[in-house]
């Protein structure tokens, strides 16, 4: 697992976030992205005295309000088509069917390791967007690497 440079991860994440927003082309501005570092649950997490942890990823969350299903579903479909054309991996796509009132799409950019989840919440006319970096180790994490181990 590589060691993280938070500034570089954050800058890359901002670029990735705005690419997702642009591709959705939902006709409204997203709320300012917010977020920060979060633990990667699938790894043994090391906690530091200052509250930081390792491994971690950087994530941003936002939403676009006032988007009814007849606008949000095409927006999610545009993102899905763009992602597939651009070589992104789609990890899940679940349209709203029956009593399900959410259309969701998730995937990641193979080259950068950034991932996304977009959920169109039809009952509240909102699109929720989250993007995140791959899991990285904190630069202060000096645990010795064991061959063939994620730690």
Coordinates of C-alpha atoms in Angstrom, one line a residue:
X1 CA 0.0 0.0 0.0
X2 CA 1.4 3.4 -1.0
X3 CA 2.0 6.2 1.5
X4 CA -0.5 9.1 1.0
X5 CA 0.3 12.7 0.3
X6 CA -2.9 14.4 1.6
X7 CA -2.5 17.6 -0.6
X8 CA -1.9 15.6 -3.7
X9 CA -4.9 13.2 -2.9
X10 CA -7.1 16.2 -2.1
X11 CA -6.2 18.1 -5.3
X12 CA -6.8 15.0 -7.4
X13 CA -10.1 14.3 -5.6
X14 CA -11.3 17.9 -6.3
X15 CA -10.6 17.4 -10.0
X16 CA -12.3 14.0 -10.0
X17 CA -15.3 15.5 -8.2
X18 CA -15.8 18.3 -10.7
X19 CA -15.5 15.9 -13.6
X20 CA -18.4 13.9 -12.1
X21 CA -20.5 17.0 -11.6
X22 CA -19.8 18.2 -15.1
X23 CA -20.8 14.8 -16.6
X24 CA -24.0 14.7 -14.6
X25 CA -24.9 18.1 -16.2
X26 CA -28.0 18.2 -13.8
X27 CA -28.7 21.8 -14.5
X28 CA -28.1 23.0 -10.9
X29 CA -25.0 23.6 -8.8
X30 CA -23.9 21.1 -6.3
X31 CA -23.5 22.2 -2.7
X32 CA -19.8 22.9 -1.9
X33 CA -18.1 19.5 -1.4
X34 CA -17.2 18.7 2.1
X35 CA -15.5 15.8 3.7
X36 CA -12.0 14.8 4.8
X37 CA -10.1 11.7 5.8
X38 CA -11.9 8.5 6.8
X39 CA -10.7 5.1 7.8
X40 CA -10.5 2.2 5.3
X41 CA -12.5 -0.4 7.1
X42 CA -11.0 -3.4 5.3
X43 CA -7.5 -2.7 6.8
X44 CA -6.1 -2.7 10.3
X45 CA -6.3 1.0 11.3
X46 CA -3.5 2.7 13.3
X47 CA -4.6 5.6 15.4
X48 CA -2.2 8.4 16.2
X49 CA -2.3 10.7 19.3
X50 CA -3.5 13.7 17.3
X51 CA -6.5 11.8 16.0
X52 CA -5.2 10.9 12.6
X53 CA -5.4 7.3 11.4
X54 CA -3.8 5.0 8.9
X55 CA -4.7 3.6 6.5
X56 CA -7.2 6.2 5.3
X57 CA -8.7 7.7 2.3
X58 CA -9.9 11.2 1.4
X59 CA -13.5 11.7 0.5
X60 CA -15.9 14.5 -0.5
X61 CA -19.6 14.5 -0.3
X62 CA -22.2 16.9 -1.9
X63 CA -25.7 17.0 -3.2
X64 CA -27.8 18.7 -5.8
X65 CA -31.4 19.6 -4.7
X66 CA -34.5 20.2 -6.8
X67 CA -33.8 17.5 -9.4
X68 CA -36.9 15.5 -10.2
X69 CA -36.6 11.9 -11.4
X70 CA -37.3 12.9 -15.0
X71 CA -34.0 14.9 -14.9
X72 CA -32.0 12.9 -12.4
X73 CA -32.3 9.5 -14.1
X74 CA -30.9 10.9 -17.4
X75 CA -28.1 12.6 -15.5
X76 CA -27.1 9.3 -13.8
X77 CA -27.3 7.5 -17.2
X78 CA -25.0 10.2 -18.8
X79 CA -22.5 9.6 -16.1
X80 CA -22.7 5.8 -16.5
X81 CA -22.2 6.1 -20.3
X82 CA -19.3 8.5 -19.9
X83 CA -17.7 6.3 -17.3
X84 CA -17.9 3.2 -19.5
X85 CA -16.6 5.1 -22.6
X86 CA -13.7 6.5 -20.5
X87 CA -12.5 3.1 -19.2
X88 CA -13.9 3.5 -15.6
X89 CA -15.1 0.4 -13.9
X90 CA -18.7 0.4 -12.9
X91 CA -19.0 -1.6 -9.7
X92 CA -22.8 -1.2 -9.3
X93 CA -25.8 0.2 -11.1
X94 CA -29.3 -0.2 -9.5
X95 CA -32.2 1.6 -11.2
X96 CA -35.3 2.6 -9.3
X97 CA -37.8 -0.1 -9.9
X98 CA -41.0 -1.2 -8.2
X99 CA -41.1 0.4 -4.7
X100 CA -37.4 1.3 -4.9
X101 CA -37.1 5.1 -5.0
X102 CA -33.3 5.4 -5.6
X103 CA -31.3 5.1 -8.7
X104 CA -27.6 4.5 -7.8
X105 CA -24.4 4.2 -9.7
X106 CA -20.9 3.5 -8.3
X107 CA -17.5 3.0 -9.9
X108 CA -13.9 4.0 -10.0
X109 CA -11.3 5.3 -12.3
X110 CA -8.8 2.5 -12.8
X111 CA -5.9 4.9 -13.5
X112 CA -6.2 7.2 -10.5
X113 CA -7.8 4.9 -7.9
X114 CA -10.5 7.5 -7.2
X115 CA -14.1 6.1 -6.8
X116 CA -17.6 7.6 -6.8
X117 CA -21.1 6.8 -5.8
X118 CA -24.1 8.8 -7.1
X119 CA -27.6 8.3 -5.7
X120 CA -30.7 9.9 -7.2
X121 CA -33.1 10.1 -4.3
X122 CA -36.4 10.4 -6.2
X123 CA -38.7 10.9 -3.2
X124 CA -36.8 14.0 -2.2
X125 CA -35.7 15.3 -5.7
X126 CA -32.0 15.1 -4.7
X127 CA -28.8 13.7 -6.2
X128 CA -26.2 12.8 -3.6
X129 CA -22.6 12.5 -4.8
X130 CA -19.6 11.0 -2.9
X131 CA -16.1 10.6 -4.3
X132 CA -13.0 9.2 -2.6
X133 CA -9.4 8.3 -3.0
X134 CA -7.9 4.8 -2.8
X135 CA -6.8 3.6 0.6
X136 CA -3.3 4.9 1.5
X137 CA -1.0 4.8 4.5
X138 CA -0.4 7.9 6.6
X139 CA 3.2 9.1 6.0
X140 CA 3.8 8.8 9.8
X141 CA 2.8 5.1 9.8
X142 CA 6.2 3.4 10.1
X143 CA 5.0 -0.2 10.5
X144 CA 7.2 -2.6 8.7
X145 CA 5.7 -4.1 5.5
X146 CA 5.3 -7.8 5.4
X147 CA 5.7 -9.4 1.9
X148 CA 2.3 -10.1 0.3
X149 CA 0.5 -8.2 3.1
X150 CA -1.7 -5.1 2.7
X151 CA 0.0 -3.7 5.8

